[in-house]
XYZ file of C-alpha atoms in Angstrom:
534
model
C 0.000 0.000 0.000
C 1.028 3.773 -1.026
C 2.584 5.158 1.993
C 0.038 7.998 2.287
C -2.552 4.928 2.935
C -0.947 3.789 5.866
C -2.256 4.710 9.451
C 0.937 5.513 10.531
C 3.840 8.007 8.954
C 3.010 11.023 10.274
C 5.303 13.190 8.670
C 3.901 11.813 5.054
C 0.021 12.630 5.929
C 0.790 15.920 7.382
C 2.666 16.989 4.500
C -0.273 15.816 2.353
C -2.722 17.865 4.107
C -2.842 20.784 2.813
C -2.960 19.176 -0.783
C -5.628 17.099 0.548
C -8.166 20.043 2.105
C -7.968 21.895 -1.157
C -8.907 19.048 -3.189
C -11.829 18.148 -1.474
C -13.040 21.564 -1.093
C -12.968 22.260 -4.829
C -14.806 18.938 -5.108
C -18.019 20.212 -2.933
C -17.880 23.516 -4.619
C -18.351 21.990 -7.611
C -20.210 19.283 -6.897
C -22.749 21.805 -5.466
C -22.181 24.355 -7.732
C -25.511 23.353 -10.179
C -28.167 23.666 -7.229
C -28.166 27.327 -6.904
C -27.402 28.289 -10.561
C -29.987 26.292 -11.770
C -32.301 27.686 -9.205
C -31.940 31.153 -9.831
C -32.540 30.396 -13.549
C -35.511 28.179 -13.236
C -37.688 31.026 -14.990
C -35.683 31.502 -17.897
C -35.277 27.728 -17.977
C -39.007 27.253 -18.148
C -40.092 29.945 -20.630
C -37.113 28.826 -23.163
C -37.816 25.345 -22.992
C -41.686 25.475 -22.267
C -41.525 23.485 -19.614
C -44.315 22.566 -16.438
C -44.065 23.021 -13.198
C -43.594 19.466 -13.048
C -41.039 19.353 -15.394
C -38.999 22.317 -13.588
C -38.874 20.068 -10.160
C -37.332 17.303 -12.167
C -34.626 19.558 -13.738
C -33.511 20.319 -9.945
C -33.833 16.573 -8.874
C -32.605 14.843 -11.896
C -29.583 16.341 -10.493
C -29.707 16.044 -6.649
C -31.471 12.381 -6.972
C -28.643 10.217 -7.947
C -26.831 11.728 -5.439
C -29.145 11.053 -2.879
C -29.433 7.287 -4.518
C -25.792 6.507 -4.918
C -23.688 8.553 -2.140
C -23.535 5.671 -0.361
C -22.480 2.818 -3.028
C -19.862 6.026 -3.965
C -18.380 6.029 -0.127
C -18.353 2.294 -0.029
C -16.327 2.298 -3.840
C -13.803 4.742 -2.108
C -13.431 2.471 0.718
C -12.450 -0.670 -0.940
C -11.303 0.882 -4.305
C -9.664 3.844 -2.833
C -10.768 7.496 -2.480
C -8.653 9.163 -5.253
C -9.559 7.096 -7.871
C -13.360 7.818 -6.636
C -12.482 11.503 -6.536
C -11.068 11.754 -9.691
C -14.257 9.741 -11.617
C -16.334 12.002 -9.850
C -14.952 15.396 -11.339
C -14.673 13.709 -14.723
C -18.410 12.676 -14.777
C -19.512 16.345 -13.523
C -17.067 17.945 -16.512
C -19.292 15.314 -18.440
C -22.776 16.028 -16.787
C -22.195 20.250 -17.108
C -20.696 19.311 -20.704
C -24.259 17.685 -21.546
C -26.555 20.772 -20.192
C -24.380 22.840 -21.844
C -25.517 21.123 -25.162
C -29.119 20.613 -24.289
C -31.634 22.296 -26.622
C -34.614 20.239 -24.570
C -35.960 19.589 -20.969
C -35.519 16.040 -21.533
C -31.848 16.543 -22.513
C -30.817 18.904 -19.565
C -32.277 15.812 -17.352
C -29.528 13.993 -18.772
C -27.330 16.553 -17.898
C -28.110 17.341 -14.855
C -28.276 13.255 -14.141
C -24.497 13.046 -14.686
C -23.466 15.909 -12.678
C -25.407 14.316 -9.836
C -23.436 11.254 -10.325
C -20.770 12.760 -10.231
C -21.442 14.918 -7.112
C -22.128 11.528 -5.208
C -19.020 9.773 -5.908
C -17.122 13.379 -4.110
C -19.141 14.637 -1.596
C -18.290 10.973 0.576
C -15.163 11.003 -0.809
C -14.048 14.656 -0.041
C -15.112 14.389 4.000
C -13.356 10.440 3.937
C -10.208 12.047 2.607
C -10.181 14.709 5.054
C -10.924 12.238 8.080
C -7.937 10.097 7.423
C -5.507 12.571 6.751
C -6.618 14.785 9.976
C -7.841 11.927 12.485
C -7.403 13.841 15.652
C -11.227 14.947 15.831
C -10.522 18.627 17.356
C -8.406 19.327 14.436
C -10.592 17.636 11.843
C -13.473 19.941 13.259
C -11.658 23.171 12.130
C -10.877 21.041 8.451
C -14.692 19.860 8.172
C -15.354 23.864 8.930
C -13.437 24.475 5.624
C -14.880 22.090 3.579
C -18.645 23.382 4.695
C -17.560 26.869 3.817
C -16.858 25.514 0.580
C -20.206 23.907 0.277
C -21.984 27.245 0.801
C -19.623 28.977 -0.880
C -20.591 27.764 -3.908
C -24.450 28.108 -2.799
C -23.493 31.840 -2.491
C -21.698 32.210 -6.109
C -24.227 30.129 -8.206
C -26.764 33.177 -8.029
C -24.520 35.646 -9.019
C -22.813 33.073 -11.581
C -26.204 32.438 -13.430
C -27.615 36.106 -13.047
C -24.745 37.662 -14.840
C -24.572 35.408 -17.546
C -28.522 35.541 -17.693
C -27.530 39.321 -18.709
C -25.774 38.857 -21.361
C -25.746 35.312 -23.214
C -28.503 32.052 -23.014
C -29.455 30.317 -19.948
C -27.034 26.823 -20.569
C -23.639 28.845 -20.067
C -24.661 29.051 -16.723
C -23.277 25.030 -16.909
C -19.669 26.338 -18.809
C -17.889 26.977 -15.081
C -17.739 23.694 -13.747
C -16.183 21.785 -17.111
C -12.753 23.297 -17.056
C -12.838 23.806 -13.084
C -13.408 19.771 -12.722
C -10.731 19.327 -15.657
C -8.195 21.590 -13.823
C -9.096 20.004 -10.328
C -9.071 15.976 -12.505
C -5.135 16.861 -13.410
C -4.142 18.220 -10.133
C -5.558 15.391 -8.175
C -3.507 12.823 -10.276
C -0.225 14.154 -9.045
C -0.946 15.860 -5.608
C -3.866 14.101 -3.522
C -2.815 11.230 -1.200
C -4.862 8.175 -1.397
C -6.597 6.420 1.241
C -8.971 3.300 1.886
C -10.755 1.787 5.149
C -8.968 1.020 7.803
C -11.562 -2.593 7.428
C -12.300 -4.117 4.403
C -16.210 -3.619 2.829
C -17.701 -4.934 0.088
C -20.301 -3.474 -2.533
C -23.801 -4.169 -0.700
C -25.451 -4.813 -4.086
C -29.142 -5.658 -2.673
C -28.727 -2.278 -0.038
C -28.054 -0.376 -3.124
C -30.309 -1.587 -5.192
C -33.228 -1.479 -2.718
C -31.983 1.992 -1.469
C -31.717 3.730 -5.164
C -35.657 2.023 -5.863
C -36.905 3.664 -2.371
C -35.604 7.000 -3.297
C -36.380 6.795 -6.657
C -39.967 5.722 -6.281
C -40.469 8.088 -3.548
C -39.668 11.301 -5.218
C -40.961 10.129 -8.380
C -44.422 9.849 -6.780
C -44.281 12.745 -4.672
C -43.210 15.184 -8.116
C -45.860 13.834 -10.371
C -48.387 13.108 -7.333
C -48.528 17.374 -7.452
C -48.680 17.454 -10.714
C -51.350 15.049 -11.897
C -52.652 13.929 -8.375
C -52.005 11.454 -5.573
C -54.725 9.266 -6.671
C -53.303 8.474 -9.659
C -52.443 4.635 -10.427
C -48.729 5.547 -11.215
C -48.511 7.796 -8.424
C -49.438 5.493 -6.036
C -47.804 2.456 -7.104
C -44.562 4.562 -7.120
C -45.325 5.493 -3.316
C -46.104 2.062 -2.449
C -43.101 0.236 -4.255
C -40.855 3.165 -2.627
C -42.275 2.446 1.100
C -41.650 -1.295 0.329
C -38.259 -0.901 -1.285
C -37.140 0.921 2.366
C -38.115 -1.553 4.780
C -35.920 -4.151 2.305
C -33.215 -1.716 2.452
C -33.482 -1.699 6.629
C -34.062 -5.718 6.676
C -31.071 -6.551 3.829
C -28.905 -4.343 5.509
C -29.375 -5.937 9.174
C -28.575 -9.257 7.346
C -25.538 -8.235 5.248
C -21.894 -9.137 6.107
C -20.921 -5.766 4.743
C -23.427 -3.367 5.275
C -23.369 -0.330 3.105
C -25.223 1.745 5.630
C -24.298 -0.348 9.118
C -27.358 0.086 10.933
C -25.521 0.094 14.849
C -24.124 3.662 13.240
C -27.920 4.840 14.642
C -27.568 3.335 18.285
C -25.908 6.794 18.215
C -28.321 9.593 19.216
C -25.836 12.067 18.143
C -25.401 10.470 14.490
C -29.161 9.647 14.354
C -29.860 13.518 15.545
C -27.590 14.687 12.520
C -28.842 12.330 10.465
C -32.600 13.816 10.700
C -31.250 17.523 11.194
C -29.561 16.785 7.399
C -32.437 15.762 5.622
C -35.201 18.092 7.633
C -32.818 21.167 6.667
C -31.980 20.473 3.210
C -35.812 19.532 2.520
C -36.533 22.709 3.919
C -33.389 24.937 2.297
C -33.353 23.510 -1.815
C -36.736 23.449 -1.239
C -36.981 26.748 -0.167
C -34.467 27.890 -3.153
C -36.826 26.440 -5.614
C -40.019 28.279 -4.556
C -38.340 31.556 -3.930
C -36.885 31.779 -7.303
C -40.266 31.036 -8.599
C -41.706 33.744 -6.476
C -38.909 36.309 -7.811
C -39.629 35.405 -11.671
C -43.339 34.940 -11.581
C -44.688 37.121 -9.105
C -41.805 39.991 -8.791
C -41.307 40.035 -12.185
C -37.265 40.681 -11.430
C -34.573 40.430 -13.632
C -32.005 36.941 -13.264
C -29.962 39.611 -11.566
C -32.185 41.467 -9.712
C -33.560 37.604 -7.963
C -29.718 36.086 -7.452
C -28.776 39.160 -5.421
C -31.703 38.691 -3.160
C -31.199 34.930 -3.126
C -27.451 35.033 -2.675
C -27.894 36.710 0.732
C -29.198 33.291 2.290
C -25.819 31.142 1.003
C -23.681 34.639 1.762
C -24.589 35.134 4.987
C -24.312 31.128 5.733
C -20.622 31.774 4.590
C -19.708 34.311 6.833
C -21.461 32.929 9.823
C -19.335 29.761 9.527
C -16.499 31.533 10.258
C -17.141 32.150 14.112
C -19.253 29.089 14.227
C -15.717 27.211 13.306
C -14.204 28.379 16.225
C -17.128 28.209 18.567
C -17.766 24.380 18.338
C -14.834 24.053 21.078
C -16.891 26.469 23.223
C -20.313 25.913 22.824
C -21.689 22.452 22.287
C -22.709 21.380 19.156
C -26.535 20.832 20.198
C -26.810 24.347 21.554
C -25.676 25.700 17.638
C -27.388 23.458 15.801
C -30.870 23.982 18.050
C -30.097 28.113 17.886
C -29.761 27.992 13.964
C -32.878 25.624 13.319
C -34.968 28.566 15.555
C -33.495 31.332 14.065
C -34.380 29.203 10.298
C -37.635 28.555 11.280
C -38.277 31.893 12.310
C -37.257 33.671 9.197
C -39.298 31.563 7.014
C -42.222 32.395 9.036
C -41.340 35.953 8.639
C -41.394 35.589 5.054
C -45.318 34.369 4.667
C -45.720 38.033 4.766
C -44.198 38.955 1.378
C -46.423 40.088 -1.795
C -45.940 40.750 -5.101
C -44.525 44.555 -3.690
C -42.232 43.715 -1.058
C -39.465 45.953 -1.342
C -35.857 44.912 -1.473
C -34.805 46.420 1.988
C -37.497 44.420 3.165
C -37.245 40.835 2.296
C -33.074 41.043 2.569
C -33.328 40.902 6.554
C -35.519 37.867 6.152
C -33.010 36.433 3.990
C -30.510 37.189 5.973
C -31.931 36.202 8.596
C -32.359 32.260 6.998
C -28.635 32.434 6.387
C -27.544 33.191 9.961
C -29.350 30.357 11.194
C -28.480 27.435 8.420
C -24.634 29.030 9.049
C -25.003 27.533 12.568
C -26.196 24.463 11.609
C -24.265 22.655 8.911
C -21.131 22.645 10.226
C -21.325 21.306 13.571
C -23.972 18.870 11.979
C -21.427 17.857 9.734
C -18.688 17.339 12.327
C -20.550 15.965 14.825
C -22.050 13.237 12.593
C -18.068 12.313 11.913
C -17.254 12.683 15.175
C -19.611 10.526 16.575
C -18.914 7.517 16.116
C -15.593 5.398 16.430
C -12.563 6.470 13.546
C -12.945 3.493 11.167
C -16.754 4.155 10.844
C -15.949 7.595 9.673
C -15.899 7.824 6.552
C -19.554 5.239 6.064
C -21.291 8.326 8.866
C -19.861 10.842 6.942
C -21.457 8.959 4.065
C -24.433 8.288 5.558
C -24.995 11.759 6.653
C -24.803 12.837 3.152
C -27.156 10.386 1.898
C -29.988 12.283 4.097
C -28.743 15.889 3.748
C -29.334 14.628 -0.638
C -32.501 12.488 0.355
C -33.965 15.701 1.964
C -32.544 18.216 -0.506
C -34.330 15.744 -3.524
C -37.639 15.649 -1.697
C -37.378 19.453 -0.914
C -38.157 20.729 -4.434
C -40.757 17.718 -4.844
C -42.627 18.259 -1.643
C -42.913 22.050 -1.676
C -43.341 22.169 -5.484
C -46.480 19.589 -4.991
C -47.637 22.337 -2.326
C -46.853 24.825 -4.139
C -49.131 23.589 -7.506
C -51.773 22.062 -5.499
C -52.653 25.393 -3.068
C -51.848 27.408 -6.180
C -54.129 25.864 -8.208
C -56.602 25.799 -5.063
C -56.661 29.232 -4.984
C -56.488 30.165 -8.533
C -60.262 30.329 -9.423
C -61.148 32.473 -6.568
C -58.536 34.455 -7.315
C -59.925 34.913 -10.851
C -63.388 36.164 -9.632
C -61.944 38.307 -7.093
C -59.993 40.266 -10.091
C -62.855 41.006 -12.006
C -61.605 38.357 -14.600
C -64.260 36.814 -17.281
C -65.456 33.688 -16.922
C -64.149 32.913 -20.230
C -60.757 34.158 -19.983
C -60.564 32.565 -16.438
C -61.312 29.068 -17.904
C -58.402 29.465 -20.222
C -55.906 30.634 -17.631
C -57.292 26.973 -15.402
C -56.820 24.983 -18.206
C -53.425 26.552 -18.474
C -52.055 26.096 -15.575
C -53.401 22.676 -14.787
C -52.289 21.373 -18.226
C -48.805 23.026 -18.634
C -47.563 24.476 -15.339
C -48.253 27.966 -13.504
C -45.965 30.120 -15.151
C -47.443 29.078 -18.218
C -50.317 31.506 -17.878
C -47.777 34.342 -18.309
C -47.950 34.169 -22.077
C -51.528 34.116 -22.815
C -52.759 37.533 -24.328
C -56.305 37.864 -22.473
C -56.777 41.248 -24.189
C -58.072 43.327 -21.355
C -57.917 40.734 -18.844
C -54.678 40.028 -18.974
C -53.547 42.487 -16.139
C -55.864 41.088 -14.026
C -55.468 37.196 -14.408
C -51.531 37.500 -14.060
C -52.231 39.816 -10.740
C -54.480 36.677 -9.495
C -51.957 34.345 -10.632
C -49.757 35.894 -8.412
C -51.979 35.927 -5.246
C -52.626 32.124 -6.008
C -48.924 31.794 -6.219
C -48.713 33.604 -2.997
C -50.643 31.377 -1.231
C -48.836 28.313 -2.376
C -45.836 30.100 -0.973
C -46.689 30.360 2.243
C -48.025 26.920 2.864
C -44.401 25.923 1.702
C -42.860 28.438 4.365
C -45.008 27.159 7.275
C -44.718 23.747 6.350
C -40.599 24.141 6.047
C -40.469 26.265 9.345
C -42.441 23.863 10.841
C -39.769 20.721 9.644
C -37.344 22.971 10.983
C -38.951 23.268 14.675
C -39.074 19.556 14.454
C -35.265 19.282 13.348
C -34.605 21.268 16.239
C -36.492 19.450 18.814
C -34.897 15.523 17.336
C -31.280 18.021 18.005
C -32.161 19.082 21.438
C -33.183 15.857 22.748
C -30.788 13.545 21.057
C -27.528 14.923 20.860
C -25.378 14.802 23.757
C -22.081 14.708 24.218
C -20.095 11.451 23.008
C -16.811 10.043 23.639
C -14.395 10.763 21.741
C -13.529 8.452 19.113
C -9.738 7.992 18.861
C -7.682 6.361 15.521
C -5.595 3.425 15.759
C -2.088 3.364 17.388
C -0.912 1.339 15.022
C -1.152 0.592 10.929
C -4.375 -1.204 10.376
C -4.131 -4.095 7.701
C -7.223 -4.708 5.187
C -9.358 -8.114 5.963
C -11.999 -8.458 3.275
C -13.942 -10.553 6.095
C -13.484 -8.235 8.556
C -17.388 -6.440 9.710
C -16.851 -3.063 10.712
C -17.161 -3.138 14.860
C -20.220 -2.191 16.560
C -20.714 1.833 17.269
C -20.979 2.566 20.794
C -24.159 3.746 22.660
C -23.744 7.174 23.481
């Protein structure tokens, strides 16, 4: 084995630290580099392409689901196969993935597109925190190294607004995909000759019936949930896809208490403080891409703002997140990790309640606190969430919790645009017809707009000349709108009160997992050891 493998040789994993930090935090910023530029350009997505509101929430998950399908086959592939080479594939296929929606003249293609980069963004998102835990194992210092890497992560949250909304100026919407080919090409060469490699400390095996029954259960699940708010939750497809999803989980749970090599070791959640993270990861990211989708919706179709004008307003949320990481870092040795990640889930939940009380002329001045507001609270959550789900369990389970914490921060970030756009539509669509008579609109005219909107998406109705009732329709289109919005904000503020409550009564203080004195050799037969009950 490559002496930067080994457990021991200090001298050669110190020097490849540094190497080793600013590989993997190029890898999350690109890997989540697509979720907020494609956000922000939803609207000029969906009037170029013609696409539904249906059709919109599968451009954002045809990206985030195979990451929330495969992260965990990925982090099992970088145990046994080693991390670089997983690293490395995954830049390649997100040059590949940003390569295709760069090319994509349909909706169908930038699914494609979008598919890749997804892939590739769960082979390094695992990858990136394994790295870092092996080459930092002390778990004081790795806190201050996961810091960096989660600054990274919102970094490029903050960026992709500003990224899309300039280009959006000037040139069409698929250059917003032209950043991440030669970044991952740059970061693919660099990796070859300067990133250490690393494996488990105990050998693992590819769980082939875990990942097969886990990929099904997400799949099915977000399938049904997107086109159960589209065409209805009584529809035969929709529920077969909810019921083959619900079965396809409780194979995943019993396969994976049966398997010799688990690929999600189910002890990991005799943990509280894992199985706290674990729900805090999903609950948030539900709540924040979900969140990102609706409000660029709201800024296109209701504000009527530029691409510019709506990534300035939605890059305060990742900015501020950025910033507040930076004393959050340091705090974590001060203040425990459940009083942060409680404080920030509040402070969330809070701002998104304060939001349900935008309209179509909220100013600027007024919404940015709000925002602002969202961002200082996520800021004190994902880092410690991130570190503590690391830290909580022994140092050869690692780099599977890091993995597995992952898996529900993607599960939650691929339901988020599916649940809230299905509220969104349905209470939309609710309100739409009152809305109509309440503007003065004909009955005619408000027929059309219904059979509009129900038949090719909301922001649809936009290009319908109504003659003189156009004003009106497209002002009750935006109260209906309005309305979905804020039954997404209460129901997101209200997953975040929950989040907080699973944080305040589960995590506690654990002992401190410590690494191994001595060089650990591989044993393909070897079952990673039982985590300790905290």
């Amino acid at each position: 084995m490559n002496s930067a493998t080994t457990q021991d040789g200090s001298g050669q994993r110190r020097s490849g630290r540094g190497a080793t930090l600013v590989m993997a935090c190029l890898g999350v910023f690109v890997a989540y580099l697509p979720v907020t530029t494609v956000s922000v350009s939803l609207p000029a997505i969906q009037r170029a392409l013609g696409a539904s509101t249906s059709q919109l929430s599968w451009v954002s998950d045809a990206f985030v689901l195979p990451m929330a399908a495969l992260i965990l086959t990925t982090g099992v592939w970088g145990d046994v196969h080693g991390r670089k080479r997983v690293f490395q594939a995954g830049m390649a296929l997100c040059a590949l993935g940003a390569a295709i929606s760069l090319s994509s003249d349909s909706v169908q293609a930038l699914w494609a597109g979008q598919a890749v980069s997804g892939l590739g963004a769960a082979a390094l998102l695992p990858t990136t925190l394994a790295l870092i835990s092996h080459a930092v194992p002390d778990h004081r210092e790795r806190g201050r190294f996961i810091g960096l890497w989660a600054m990274s992560l919102m970094a490029s949250l903050a960026v992709g607004p500003l990224i899309a909304g300039a280009l959006l100026e000037n040139v069409a919407w698929r250059w917003i995909f032209l950043l991440p080919v030669p970044v991952s090409l740059i970061v693919l060469v660099v990796a070859a000759f300067r990133l250490p490699d690393s494996r488990a400390p105990h050998g693992r095996r590819l769980d082939w019936p875990g990942q097969i029954s886990a990929a099904v259960a997400v799949t099915a699940v977000v399938y049904g949930v997107i086109e159960g708010g589209a065409d209805g939750f009584g529809e035969p497809a929709v529920v077969t896809a909810l019921v083959l999803g619900a079965v396809a989980a409780v194979a995943f749970v019993v396969v994976e208490r049966r398997s010799a090599s688990p690929m999600l070791d189910l002890a990991l959640f005799r943990s509280p403080a894992f199985t706290a993270t674990a729900l805090v990861a999903m609950i948030s990211f539900l709540g924040l891409i979900g969140f990102f989708f609706v409000l660029s919706l709201y800024f296109g179709m209701v504000q009527h703002l530029t691409t510019m004008e709506a990534a300035l307003r939605m890059v305060t949320v990742s900015g501020v997140s950025l910033v507040a990481g930076l004393p959050v870092g340091r705090l974590m040795h001060r203040v425990s990790a459940r009083v942060l990640i409680t404080t920030g889930l509040v402070v969330a939940a809070g701002a998104m309640l304060s939001l349900t009380g935008v309209d179509a002329h909220t100013s600027y001045g007024s919404i940015v606190w709000r925002l602002a507001l969202l961002g200082l609270g996520m800021g004190a959550v994902l880092t410690p969430m991130t570190a503590s789900a690391v830290s909580s369990v022994p140092y050869h389970l690692a780099g599977m919790a890091a993995a597995g914490n992952n898996a529900f921060r993607q599960v939650g970030g691929a339901l988020g645009p599916a649940v809230l756009g299905a509220l969104l539509t349905t209470r939309a669509l609710d309100a739409l017809p009152g809305r109509l008579a309440g503007a003065g609109v004909p009955a005619e005219a408000g027929d059309r707009v219904l059979d509009t909107a129900r038949e090719q998406g909301l922001g649809a109705v936009a290009g319908l000349d109504l003659d003189a009732a156009t004003g009106p329709a497209l002002t009750a289109l935006g109260d209906s709108f309005l309305d979905g919005m804020r039954l997404c904000l209460t129901v997101s503020a209200s997953l975040a009160l929950l989040a907080a409550l699973a944080c305040a009564v589960l995590l506690r203080p654990a002992a401190r997992p410590t690494p191994p004195a001595a060089p650990a050799t591989e044993d393909t037969s070897a079952r990673p050891a039982p985590v300790p009950v905290s």
